[in-house]
mmCIF file of C-alpha atoms in Angstrom:
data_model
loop_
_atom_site.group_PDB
_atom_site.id
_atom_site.type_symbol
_atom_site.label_atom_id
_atom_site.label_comp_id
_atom_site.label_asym_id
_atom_site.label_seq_id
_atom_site.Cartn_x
_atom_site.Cartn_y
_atom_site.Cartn_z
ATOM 1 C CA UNK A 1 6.033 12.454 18.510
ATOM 2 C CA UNK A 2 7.542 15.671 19.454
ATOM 3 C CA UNK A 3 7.960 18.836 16.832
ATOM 4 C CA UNK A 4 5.804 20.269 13.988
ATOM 5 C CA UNK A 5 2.423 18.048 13.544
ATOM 6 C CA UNK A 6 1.864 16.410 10.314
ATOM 7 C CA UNK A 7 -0.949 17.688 8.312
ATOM 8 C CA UNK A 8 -2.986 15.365 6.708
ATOM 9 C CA UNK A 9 -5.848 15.803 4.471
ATOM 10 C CA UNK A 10 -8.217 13.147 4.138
ATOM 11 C CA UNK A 11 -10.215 12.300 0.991
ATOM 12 C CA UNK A 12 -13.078 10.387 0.748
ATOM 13 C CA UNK A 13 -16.575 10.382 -1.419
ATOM 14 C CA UNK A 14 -18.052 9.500 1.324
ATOM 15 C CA UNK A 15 -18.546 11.931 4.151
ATOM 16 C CA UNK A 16 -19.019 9.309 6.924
ATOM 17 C CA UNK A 17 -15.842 7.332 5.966
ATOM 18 C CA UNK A 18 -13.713 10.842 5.850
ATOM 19 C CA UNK A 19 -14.709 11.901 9.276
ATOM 20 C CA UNK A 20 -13.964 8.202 10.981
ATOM 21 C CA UNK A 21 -11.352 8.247 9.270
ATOM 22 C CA UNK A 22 -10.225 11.921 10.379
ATOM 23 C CA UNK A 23 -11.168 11.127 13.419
ATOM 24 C CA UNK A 24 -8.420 7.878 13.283
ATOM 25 C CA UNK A 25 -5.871 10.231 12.258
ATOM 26 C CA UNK A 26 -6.486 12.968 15.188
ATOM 27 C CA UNK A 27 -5.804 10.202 17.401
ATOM 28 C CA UNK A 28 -2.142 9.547 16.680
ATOM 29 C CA UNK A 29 -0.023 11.742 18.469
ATOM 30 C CA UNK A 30 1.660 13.779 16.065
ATOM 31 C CA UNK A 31 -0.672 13.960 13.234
ATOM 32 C CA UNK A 32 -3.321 16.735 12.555
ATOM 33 C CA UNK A 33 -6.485 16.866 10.049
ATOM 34 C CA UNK A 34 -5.689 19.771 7.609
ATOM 35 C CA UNK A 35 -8.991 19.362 6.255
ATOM 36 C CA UNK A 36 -11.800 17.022 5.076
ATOM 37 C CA UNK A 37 -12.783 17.028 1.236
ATOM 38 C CA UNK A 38 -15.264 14.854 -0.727
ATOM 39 C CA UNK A 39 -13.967 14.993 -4.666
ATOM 40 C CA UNK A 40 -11.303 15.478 -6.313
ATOM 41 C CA UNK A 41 -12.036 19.148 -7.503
ATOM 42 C CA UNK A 42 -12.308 19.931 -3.653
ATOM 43 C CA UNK A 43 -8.926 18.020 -2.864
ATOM 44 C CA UNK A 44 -6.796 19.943 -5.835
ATOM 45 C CA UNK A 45 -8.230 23.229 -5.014
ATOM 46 C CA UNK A 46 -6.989 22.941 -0.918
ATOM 47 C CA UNK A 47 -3.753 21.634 -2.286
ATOM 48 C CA UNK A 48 -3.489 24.251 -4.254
ATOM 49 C CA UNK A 49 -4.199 27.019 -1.724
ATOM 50 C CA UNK A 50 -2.655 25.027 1.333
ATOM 51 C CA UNK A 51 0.422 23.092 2.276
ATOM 52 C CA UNK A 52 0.049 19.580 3.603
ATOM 53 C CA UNK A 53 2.320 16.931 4.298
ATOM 54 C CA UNK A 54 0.281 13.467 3.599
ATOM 55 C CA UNK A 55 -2.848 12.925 1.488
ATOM 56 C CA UNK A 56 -4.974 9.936 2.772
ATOM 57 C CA UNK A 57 -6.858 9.246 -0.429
ATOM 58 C CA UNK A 58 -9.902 7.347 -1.564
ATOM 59 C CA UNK A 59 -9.702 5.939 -5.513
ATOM 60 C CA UNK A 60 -13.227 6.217 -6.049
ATOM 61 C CA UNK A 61 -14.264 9.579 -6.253
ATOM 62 C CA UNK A 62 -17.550 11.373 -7.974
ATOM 63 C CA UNK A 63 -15.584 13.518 -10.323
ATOM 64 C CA UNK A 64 -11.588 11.659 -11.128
ATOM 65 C CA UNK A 65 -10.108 8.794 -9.884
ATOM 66 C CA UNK A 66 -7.592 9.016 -6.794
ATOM 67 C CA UNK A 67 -4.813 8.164 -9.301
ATOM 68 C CA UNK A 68 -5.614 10.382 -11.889
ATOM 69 C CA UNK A 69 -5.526 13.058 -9.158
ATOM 70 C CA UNK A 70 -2.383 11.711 -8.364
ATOM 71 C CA UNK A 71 -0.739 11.920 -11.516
ATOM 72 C CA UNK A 72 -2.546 15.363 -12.101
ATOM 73 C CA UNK A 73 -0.210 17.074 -9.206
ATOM 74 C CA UNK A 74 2.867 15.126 -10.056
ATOM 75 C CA UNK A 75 2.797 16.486 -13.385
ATOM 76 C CA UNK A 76 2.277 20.267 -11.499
ATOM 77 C CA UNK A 77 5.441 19.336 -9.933
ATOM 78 C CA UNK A 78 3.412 18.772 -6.449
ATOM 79 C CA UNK A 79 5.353 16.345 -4.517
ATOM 80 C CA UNK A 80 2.751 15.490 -1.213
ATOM 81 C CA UNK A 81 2.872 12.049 0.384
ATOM 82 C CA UNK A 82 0.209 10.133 -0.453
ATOM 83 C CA UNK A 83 -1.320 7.023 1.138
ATOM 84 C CA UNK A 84 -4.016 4.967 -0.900
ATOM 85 C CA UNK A 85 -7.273 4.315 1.621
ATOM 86 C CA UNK A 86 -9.787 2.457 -0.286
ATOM 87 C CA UNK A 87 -11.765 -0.222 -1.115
ATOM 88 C CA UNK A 88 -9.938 -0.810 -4.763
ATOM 89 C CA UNK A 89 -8.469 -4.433 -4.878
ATOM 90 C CA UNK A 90 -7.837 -4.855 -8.339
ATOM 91 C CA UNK A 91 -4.100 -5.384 -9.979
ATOM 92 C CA UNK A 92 -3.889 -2.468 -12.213
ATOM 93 C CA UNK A 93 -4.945 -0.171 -9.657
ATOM 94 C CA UNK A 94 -2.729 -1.582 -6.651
ATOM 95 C CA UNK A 95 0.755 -1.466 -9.264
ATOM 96 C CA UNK A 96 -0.607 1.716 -10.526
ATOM 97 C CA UNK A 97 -0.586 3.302 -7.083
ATOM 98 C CA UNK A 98 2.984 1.683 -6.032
ATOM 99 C CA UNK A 99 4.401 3.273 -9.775
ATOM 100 C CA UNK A 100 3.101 6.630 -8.744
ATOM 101 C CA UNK A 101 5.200 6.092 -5.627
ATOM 102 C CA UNK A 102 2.213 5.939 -2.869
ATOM 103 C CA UNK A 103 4.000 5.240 -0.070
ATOM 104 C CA UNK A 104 1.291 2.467 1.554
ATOM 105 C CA UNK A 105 -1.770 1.151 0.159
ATOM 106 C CA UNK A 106 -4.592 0.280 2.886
ATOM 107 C CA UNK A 107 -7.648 -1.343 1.769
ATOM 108 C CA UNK A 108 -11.083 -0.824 3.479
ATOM 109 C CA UNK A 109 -12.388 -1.877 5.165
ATOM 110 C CA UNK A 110 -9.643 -1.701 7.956
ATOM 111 C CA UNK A 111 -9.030 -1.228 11.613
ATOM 112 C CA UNK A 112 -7.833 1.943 13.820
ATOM 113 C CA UNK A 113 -4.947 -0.332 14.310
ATOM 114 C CA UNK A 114 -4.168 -0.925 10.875
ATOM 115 C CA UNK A 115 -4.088 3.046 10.189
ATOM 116 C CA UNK A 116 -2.391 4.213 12.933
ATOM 117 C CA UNK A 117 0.797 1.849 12.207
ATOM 118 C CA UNK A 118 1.289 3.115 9.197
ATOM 119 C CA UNK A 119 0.806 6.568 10.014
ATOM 120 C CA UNK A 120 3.649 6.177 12.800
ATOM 121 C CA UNK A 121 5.944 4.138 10.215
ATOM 122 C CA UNK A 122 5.349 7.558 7.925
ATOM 123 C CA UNK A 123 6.020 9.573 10.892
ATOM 124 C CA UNK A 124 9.606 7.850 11.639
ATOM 125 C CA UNK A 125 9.733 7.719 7.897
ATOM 126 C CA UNK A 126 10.059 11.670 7.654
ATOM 127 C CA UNK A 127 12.343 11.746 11.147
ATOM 128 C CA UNK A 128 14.919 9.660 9.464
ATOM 129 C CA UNK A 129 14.880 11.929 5.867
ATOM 130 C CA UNK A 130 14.465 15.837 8.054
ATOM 131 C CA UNK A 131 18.555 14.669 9.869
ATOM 132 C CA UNK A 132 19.641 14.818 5.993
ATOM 133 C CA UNK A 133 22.925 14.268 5.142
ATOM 134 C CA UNK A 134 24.220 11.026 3.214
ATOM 135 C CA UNK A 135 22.983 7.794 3.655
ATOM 136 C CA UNK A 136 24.945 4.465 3.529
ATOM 137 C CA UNK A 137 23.754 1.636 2.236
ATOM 138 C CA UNK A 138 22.263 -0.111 5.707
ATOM 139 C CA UNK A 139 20.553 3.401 6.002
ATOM 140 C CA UNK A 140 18.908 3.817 2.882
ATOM 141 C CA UNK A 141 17.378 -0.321 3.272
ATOM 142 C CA UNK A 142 16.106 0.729 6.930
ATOM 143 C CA UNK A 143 14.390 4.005 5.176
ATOM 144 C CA UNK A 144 13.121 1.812 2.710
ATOM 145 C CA UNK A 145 12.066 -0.877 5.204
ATOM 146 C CA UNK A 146 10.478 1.599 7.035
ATOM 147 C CA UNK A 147 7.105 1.609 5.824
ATOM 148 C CA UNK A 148 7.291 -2.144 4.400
ATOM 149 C CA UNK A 149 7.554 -3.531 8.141
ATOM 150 C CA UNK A 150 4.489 -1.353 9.377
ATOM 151 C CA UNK A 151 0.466 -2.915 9.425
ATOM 152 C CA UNK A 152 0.940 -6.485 9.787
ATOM 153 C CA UNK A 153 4.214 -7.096 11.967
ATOM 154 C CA UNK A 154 4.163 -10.679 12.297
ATOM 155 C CA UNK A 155 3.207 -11.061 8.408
ATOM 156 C CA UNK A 156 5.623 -9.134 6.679
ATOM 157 C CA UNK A 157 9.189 -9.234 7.527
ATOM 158 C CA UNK A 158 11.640 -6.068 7.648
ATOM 159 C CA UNK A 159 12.367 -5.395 3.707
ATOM 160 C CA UNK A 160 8.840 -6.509 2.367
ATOM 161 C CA UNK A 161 6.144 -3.898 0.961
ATOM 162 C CA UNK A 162 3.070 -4.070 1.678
ATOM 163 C CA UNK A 163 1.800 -3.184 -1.933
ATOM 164 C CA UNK A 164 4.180 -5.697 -3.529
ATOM 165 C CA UNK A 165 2.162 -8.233 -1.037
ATOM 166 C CA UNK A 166 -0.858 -6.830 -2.008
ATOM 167 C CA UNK A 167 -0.116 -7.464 -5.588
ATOM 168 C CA UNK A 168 1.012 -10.879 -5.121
ATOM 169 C CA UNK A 169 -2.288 -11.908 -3.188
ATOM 170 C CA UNK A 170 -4.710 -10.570 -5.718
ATOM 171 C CA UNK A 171 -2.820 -12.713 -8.411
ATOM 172 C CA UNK A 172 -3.637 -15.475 -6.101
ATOM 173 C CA UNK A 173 -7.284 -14.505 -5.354
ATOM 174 C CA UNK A 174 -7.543 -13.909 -9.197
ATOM 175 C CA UNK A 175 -6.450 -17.114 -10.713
ATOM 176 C CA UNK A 176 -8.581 -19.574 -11.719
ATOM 177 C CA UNK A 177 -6.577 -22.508 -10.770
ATOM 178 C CA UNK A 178 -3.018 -22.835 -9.437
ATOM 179 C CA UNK A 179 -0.144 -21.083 -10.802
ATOM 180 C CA UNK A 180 3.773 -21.310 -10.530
ATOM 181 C CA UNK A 181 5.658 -18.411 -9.584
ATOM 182 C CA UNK A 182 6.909 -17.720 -13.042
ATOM 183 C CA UNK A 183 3.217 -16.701 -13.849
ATOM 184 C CA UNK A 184 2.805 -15.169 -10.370
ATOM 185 C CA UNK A 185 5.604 -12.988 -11.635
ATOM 186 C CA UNK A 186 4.388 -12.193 -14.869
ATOM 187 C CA UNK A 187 1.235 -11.427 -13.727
ATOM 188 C CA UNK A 188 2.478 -8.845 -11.223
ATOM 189 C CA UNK A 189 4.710 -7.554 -13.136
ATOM 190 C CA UNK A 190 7.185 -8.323 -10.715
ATOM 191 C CA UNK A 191 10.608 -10.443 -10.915
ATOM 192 C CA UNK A 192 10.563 -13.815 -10.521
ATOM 193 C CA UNK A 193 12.771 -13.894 -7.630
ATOM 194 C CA UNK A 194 10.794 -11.056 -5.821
ATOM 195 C CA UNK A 195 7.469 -13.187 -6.479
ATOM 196 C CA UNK A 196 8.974 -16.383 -4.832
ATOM 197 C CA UNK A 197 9.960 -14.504 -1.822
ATOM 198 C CA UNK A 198 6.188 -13.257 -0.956
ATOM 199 C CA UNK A 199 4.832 -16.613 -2.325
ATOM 200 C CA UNK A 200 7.116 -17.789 0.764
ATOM 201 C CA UNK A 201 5.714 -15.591 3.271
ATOM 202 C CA UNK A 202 2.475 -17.063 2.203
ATOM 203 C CA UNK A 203 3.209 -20.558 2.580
ATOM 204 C CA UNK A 204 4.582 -19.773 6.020
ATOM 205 C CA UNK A 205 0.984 -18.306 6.869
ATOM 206 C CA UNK A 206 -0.611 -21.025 5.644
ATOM 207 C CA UNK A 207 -2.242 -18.817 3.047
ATOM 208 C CA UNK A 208 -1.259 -20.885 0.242
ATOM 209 C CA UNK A 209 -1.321 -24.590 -0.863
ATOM 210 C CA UNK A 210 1.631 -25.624 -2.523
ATOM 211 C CA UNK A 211 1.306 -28.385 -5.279
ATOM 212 C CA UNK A 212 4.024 -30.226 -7.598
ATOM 213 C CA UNK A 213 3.238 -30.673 -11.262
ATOM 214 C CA UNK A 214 6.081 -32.863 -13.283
ATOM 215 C CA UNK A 215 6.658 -31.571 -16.613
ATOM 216 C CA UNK A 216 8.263 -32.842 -19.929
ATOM 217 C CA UNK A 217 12.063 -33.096 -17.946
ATOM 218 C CA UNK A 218 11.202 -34.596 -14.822
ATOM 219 C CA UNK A 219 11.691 -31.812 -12.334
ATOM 220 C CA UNK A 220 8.555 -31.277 -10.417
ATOM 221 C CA UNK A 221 7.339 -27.216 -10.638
ATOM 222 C CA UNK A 222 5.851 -25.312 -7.377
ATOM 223 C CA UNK A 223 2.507 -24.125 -7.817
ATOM 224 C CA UNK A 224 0.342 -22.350 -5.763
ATOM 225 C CA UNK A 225 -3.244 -21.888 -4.650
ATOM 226 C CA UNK A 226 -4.724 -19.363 -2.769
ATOM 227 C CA UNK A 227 -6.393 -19.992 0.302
ATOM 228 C CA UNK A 228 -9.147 -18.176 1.164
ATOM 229 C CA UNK A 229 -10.460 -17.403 4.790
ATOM 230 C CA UNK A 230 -13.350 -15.267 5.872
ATOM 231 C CA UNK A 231 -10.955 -12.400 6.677
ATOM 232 C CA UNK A 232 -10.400 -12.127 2.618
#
């Protein structure tokens, strides 16, 4: 990646994790370590003293919760990319983070690999947005493809996000028995359209089981069970 570095500062409770994962970050071309910071106190004073282009932040913190922080410097009119790296898993927190507009949502623990493609999806992210201009419509879905596409290639197809993913496989994990997509939906807070596309993806993987129950009318209703692996 050629031209001005991207600063990124990492936050994380815990010092190991923030310097492996600093240390992850130094190692995509491109992208520099503004700085290393332990609480949330520490991370809103350098952002308020220092310009950076990408926070990597941690949700569980000693002193405020990465979100909170979040919507803390949104409402001081900061504007910083941020990308959620933690071990959070649950719903609220996941559609929380993707309605504060994080732009990717990696849960620990995770690989080098894992990082570094979405740090180079964020990189061609900003490429495409610094030519400015107008944008027609097959421009603005390959900006907002952009990021979707990046971490798992051969999972997610062009035009999927991540965090809607994410969401839809914790409904899964969560359920107590199989569910149609209507309740997927519902419990994602997602459209039921958007829910049966991901639903696909995991039947595809083999990450579901798919089941038919026949209701009052006759026609048989999907529903889906998650299957688990050792990986999740």
């Amino acid at each position: 990646m050629n031209g001005t570095p991207i600063h990124v500062l990492v936050v994380d409770d815990d010092v190991r994790v923030a310097r492996i994962n600093a240390a992850y970050v130094a190692k995509v071309p491109g992208f520099r370590v503004a700085a290393q910071v332990h609480s949330a106190a520490e991370a809103f004073a350098f952002l308020t003293a220092h310009r950076v282009d990408l926070i990597l932040l941690d949700h569980y913190l000693p002193d405020e919760n990465g979100l909170d922080l979040v919507r803390r410097l949104r409402q001081l009119g900061h504007g910083t990319d941020v990308m959620m790296v933690t071990a959070a898993r649950d719903l609220a927190t996941v559609q929380s983070a993707m309605r504060l507009g994080a732009l990717q949502y990696l849960v620990k623990p995770f690989t080098f690999t894992g990082l570094r493609s979405r740090l180079e999806a964020y990189g061609a992210l900003r490429r495409t947005l610094e030519t400015g201009g107008e944008a027609e419509q097959a421009e603005v879905d390959r900006i907002f493809g952009a990021l979707a596409a990046a971490g798992s290639p051969n999972e997610l197809p062009k035009g999927h996000s991540p965090t809607t993913a994410e969401l839809v496989r914790q409904v899964l994990r969560s359920a107590d028995g199989p569910l149609s997509t209507q309740q997927i939906a519902d419990r994602a807070g997602i459209s039921r359209q958007t829910a049966q596309r991901y639903v696909k993806l995991l039947d595809r993987a083999g990450r579901v089981t798919l089941a038919l129950r026949y209701g009052e009318t006759g026609r048989p209703e999907h529903r889906y069970t998650w299957v688990p692996s050792e990986a999740t």
